[in-house]
XYZ file of N, CA and C in Angstrom:
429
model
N -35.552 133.309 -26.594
C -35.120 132.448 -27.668
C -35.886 131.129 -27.560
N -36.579 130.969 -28.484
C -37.126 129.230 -28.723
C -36.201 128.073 -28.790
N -37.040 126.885 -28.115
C -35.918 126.321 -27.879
C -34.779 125.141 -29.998
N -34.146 124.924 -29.895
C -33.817 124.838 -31.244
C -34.617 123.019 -31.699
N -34.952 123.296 -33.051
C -35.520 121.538 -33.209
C -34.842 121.013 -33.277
N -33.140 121.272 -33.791
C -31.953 120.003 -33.783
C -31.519 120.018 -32.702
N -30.954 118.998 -31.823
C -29.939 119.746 -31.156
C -28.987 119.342 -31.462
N -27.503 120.508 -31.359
C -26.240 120.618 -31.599
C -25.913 120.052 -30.376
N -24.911 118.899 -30.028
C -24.124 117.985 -29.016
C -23.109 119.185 -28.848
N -22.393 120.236 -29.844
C -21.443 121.015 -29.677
C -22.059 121.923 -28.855
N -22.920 121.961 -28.187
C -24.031 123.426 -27.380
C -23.431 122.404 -25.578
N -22.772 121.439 -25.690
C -22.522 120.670 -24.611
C -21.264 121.317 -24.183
N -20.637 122.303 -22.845
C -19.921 122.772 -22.664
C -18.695 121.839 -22.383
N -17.771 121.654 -22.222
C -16.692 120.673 -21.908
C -17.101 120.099 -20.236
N -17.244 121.219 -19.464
C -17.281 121.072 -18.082
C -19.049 120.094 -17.527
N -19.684 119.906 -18.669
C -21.032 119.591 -18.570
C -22.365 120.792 -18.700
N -22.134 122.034 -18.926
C -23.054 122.653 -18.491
C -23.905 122.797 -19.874
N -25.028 123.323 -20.408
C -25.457 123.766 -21.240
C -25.433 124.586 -21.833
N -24.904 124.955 -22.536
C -24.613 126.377 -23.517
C -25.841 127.158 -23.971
N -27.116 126.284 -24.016
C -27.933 126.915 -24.801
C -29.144 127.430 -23.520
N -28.585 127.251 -22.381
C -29.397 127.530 -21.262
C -28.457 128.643 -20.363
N -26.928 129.353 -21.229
C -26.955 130.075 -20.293
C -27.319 131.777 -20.659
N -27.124 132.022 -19.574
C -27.005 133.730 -19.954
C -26.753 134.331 -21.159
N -25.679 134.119 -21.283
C -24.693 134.319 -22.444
C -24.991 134.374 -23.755
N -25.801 133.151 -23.762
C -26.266 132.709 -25.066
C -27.768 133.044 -25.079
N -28.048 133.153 -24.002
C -30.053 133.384 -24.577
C -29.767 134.945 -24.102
N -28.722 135.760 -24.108
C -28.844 137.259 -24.140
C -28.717 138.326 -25.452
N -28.563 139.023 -25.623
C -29.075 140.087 -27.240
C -28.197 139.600 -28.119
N -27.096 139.496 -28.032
C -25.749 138.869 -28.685
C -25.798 137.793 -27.995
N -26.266 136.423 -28.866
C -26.002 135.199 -28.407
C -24.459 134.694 -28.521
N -23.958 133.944 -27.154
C -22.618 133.596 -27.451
C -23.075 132.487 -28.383
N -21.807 132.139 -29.132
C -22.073 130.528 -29.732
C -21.659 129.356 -28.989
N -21.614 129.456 -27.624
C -21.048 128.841 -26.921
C -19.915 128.160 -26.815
N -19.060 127.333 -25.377
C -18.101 127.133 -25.272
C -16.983 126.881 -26.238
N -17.198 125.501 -27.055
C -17.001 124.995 -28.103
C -16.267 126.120 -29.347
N -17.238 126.827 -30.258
C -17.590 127.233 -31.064
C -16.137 128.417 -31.100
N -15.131 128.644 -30.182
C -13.906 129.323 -30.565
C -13.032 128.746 -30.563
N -13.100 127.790 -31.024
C -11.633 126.898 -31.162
C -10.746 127.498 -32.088
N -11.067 128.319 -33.319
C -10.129 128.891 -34.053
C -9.397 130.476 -33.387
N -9.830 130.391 -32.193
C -9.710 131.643 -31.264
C -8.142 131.515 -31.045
N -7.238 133.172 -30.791
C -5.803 132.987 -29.855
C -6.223 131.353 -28.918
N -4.832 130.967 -28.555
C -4.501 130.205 -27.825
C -5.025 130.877 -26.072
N -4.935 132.483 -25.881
C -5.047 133.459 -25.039
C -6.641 132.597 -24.403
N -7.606 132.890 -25.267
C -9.231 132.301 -24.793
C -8.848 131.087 -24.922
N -8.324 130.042 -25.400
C -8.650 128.546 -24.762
C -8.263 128.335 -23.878
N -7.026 129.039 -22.769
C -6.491 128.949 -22.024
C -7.171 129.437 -20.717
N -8.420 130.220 -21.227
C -9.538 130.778 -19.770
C -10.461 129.485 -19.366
N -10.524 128.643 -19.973
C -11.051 127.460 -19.477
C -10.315 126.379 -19.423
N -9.826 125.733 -17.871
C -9.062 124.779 -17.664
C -9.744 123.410 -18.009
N -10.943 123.359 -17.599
C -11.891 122.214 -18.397
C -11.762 121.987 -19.473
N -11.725 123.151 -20.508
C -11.985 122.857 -22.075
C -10.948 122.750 -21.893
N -9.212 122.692 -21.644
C -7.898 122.713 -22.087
C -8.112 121.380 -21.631
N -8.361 120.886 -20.188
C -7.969 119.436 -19.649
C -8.535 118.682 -20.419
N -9.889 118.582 -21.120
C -11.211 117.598 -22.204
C -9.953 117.749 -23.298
N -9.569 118.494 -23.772
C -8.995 118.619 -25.315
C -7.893 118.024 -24.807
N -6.883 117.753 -24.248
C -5.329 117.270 -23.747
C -5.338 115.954 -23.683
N -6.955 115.729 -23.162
C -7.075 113.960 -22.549
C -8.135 113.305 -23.709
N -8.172 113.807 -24.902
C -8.727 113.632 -25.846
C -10.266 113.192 -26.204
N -10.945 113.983 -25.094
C -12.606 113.367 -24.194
C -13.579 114.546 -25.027
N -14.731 114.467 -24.882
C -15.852 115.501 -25.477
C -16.023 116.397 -24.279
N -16.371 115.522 -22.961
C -16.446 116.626 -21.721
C -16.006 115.593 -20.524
N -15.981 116.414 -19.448
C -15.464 115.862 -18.395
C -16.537 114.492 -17.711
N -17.476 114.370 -18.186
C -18.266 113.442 -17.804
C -17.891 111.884 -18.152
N -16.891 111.782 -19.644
C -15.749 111.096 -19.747
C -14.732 110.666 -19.044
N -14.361 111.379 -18.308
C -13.036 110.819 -17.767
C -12.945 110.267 -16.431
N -12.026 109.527 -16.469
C -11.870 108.571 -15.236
C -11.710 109.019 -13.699
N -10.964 109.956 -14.422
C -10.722 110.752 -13.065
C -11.474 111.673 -12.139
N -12.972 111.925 -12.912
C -13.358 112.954 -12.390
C -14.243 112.162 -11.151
N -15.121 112.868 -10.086
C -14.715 114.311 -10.123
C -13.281 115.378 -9.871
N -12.630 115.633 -10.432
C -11.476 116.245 -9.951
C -11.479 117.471 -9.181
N -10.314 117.693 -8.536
C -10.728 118.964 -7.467
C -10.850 120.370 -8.508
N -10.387 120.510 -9.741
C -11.219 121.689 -10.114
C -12.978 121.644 -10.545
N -13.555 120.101 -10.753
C -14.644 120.375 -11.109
C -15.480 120.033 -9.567
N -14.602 119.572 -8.577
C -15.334 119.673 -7.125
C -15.559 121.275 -6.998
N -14.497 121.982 -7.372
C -14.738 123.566 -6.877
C -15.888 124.337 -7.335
N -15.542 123.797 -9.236
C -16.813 124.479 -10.225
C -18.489 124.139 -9.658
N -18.631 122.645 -9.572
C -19.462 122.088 -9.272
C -19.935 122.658 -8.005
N -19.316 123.046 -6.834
C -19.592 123.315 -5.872
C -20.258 124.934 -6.029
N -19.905 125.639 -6.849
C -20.211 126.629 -7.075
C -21.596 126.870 -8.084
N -22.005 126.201 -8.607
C -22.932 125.950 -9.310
C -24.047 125.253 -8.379
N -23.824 124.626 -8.088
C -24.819 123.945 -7.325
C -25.154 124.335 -5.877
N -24.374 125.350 -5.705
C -25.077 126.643 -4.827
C -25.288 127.515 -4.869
N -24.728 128.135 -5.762
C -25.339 129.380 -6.748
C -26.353 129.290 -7.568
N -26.498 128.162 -8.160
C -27.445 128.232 -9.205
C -28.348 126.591 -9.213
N -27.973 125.649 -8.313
C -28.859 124.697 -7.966
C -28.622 123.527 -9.846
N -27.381 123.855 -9.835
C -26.875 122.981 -11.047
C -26.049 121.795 -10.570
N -26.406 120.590 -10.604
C -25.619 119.426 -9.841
C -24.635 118.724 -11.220
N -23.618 119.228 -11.371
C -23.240 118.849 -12.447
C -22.375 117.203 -12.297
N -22.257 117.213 -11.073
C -21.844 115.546 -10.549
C -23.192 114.240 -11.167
N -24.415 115.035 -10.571
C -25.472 113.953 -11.420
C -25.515 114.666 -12.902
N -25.543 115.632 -13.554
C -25.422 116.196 -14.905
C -24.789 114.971 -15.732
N -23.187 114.894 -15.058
C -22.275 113.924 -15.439
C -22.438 112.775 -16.028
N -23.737 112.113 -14.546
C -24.058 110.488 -14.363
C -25.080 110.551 -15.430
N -25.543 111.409 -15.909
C -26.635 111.750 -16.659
C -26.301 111.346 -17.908
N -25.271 112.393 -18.237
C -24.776 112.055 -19.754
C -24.115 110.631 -20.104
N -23.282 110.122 -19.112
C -22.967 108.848 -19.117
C -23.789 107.376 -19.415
N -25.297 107.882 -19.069
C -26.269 106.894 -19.073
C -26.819 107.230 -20.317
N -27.136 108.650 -20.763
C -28.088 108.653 -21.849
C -27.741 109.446 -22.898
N -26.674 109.795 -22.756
C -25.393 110.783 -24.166
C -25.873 111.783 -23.881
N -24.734 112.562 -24.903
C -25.022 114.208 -24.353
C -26.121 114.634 -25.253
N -26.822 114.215 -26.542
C -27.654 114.713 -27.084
C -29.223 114.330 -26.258
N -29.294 113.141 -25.511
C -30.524 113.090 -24.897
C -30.724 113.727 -23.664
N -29.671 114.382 -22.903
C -29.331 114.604 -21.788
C -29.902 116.559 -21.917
N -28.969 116.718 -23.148
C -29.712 118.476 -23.829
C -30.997 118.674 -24.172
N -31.241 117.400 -25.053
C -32.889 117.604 -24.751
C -33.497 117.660 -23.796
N -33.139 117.150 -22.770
C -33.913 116.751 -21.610
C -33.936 117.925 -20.436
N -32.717 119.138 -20.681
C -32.380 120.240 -19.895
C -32.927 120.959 -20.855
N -33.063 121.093 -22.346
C -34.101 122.104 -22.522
C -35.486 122.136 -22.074
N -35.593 120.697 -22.406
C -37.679 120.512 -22.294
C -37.705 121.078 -20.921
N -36.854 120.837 -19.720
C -36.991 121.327 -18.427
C -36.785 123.095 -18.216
N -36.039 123.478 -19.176
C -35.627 124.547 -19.117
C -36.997 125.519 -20.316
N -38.117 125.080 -20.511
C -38.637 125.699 -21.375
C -39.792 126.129 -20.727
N -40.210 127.691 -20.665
C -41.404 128.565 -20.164
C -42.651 127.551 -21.102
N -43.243 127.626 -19.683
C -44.672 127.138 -20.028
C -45.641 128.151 -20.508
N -45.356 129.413 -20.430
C -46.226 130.784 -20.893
C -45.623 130.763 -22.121
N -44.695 130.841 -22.740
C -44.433 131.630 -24.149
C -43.404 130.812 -24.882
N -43.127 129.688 -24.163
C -42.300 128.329 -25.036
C -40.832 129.017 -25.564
N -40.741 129.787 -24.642
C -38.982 130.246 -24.809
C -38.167 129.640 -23.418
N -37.005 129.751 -23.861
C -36.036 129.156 -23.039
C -35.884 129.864 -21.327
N -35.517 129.158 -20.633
C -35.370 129.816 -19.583
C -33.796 129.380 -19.001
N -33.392 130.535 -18.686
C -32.106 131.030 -17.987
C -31.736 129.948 -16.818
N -30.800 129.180 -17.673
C -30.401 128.589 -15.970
C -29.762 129.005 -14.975
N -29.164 130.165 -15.108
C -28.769 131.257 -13.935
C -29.174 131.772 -13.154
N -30.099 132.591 -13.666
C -31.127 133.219 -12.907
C -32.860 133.125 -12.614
N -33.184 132.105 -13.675
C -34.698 131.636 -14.279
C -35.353 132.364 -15.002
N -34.729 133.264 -15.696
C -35.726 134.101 -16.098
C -35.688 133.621 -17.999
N -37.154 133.637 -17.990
C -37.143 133.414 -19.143
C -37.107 134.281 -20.437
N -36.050 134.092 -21.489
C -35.984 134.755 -22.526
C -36.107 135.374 -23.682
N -37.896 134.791 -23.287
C -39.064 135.296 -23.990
C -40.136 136.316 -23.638
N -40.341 135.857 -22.469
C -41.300 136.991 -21.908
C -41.025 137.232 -20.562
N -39.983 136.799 -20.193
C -39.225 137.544 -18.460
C -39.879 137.257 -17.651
N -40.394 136.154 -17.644
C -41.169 135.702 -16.427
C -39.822 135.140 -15.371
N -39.934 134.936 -14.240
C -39.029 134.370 -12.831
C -40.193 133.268 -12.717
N -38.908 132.144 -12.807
C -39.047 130.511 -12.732
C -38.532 130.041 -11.335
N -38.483 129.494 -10.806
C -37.772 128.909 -9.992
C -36.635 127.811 -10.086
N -35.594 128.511 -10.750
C -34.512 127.701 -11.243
C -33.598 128.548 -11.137
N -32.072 128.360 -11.303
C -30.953 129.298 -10.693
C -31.031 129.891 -9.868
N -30.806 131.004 -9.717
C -30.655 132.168 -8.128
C -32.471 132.569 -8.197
N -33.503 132.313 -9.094
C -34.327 131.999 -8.794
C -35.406 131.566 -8.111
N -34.579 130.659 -7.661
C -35.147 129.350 -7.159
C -35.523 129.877 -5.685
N -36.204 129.136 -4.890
C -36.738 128.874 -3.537
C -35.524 128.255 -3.027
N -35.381 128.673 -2.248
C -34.694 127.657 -1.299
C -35.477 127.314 -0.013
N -34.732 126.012 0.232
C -36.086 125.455 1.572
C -35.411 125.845 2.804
């Protein structure tokens, strides 16, 4: 998938992550990401405690709130950023300094194959144009 010329701020997951960089969404059936089921059962808003806690405390994402990091996004975070080399604690400090629309640009342009100018997988690195392995997500090198 190429990367998009607008970007949608709604492609910004509640928890910080990128919607348009994951799996999910750059796979055959793109999800529409996090956001995008709000008219869903109450059943799916309730699988994400992030998106329930952002919507309760009346915030866009957790990079908002006062409280964080909180011990569920210490857990998430912790899991990401060893699984997949995603630091969503600086993600956070990120969006805070430069909004979430400059912050998406800035994880696509990073997230974009230099061979075929499609997106690359922040999960696993692989890109979703021509399947090349990046060194990003489970990807990656470790030292």
């Amino acid at each position: 998938m190429k990367p998009p010329e607008t970007i949608d701020v709604a492609m910004l997951a509640p928890c910080g992550l990128n919607c348009m960089l994951c799996y999910r969404h750059l796979g055959k059936k793109p999800c529409p990401g996090c956001r995008a089921r709000l008219s869903e059962p109450d059943e799916y808003q309730r699988k994400c405690i992030m998106r329930s806690c952002v919507q309760e405390r009346g915030l866009f994402s957790c990079a908002e709130c006062a409280d964080r990091p909180c011990k569920r996004m210490k857990v998430f975070g912790k899991r990401y950023r060893e699984g997949y080399g995603v630091d969503l604690a600086a993600d956070a400090e990120r969006i805070r300094a430069v909004g979430a629309e400059a912050f998406l640009r800035d994880q696509i342009a990073a997230h974009t194959c230099d061979l075929c100018g499609h997106q690359i997988n922040m999960h696993d690195g692989v890109c979703s144009g021509c399947g090349t392995q990046h060194p990003i997500g489970k990807g990656r090198t470790h030292a």
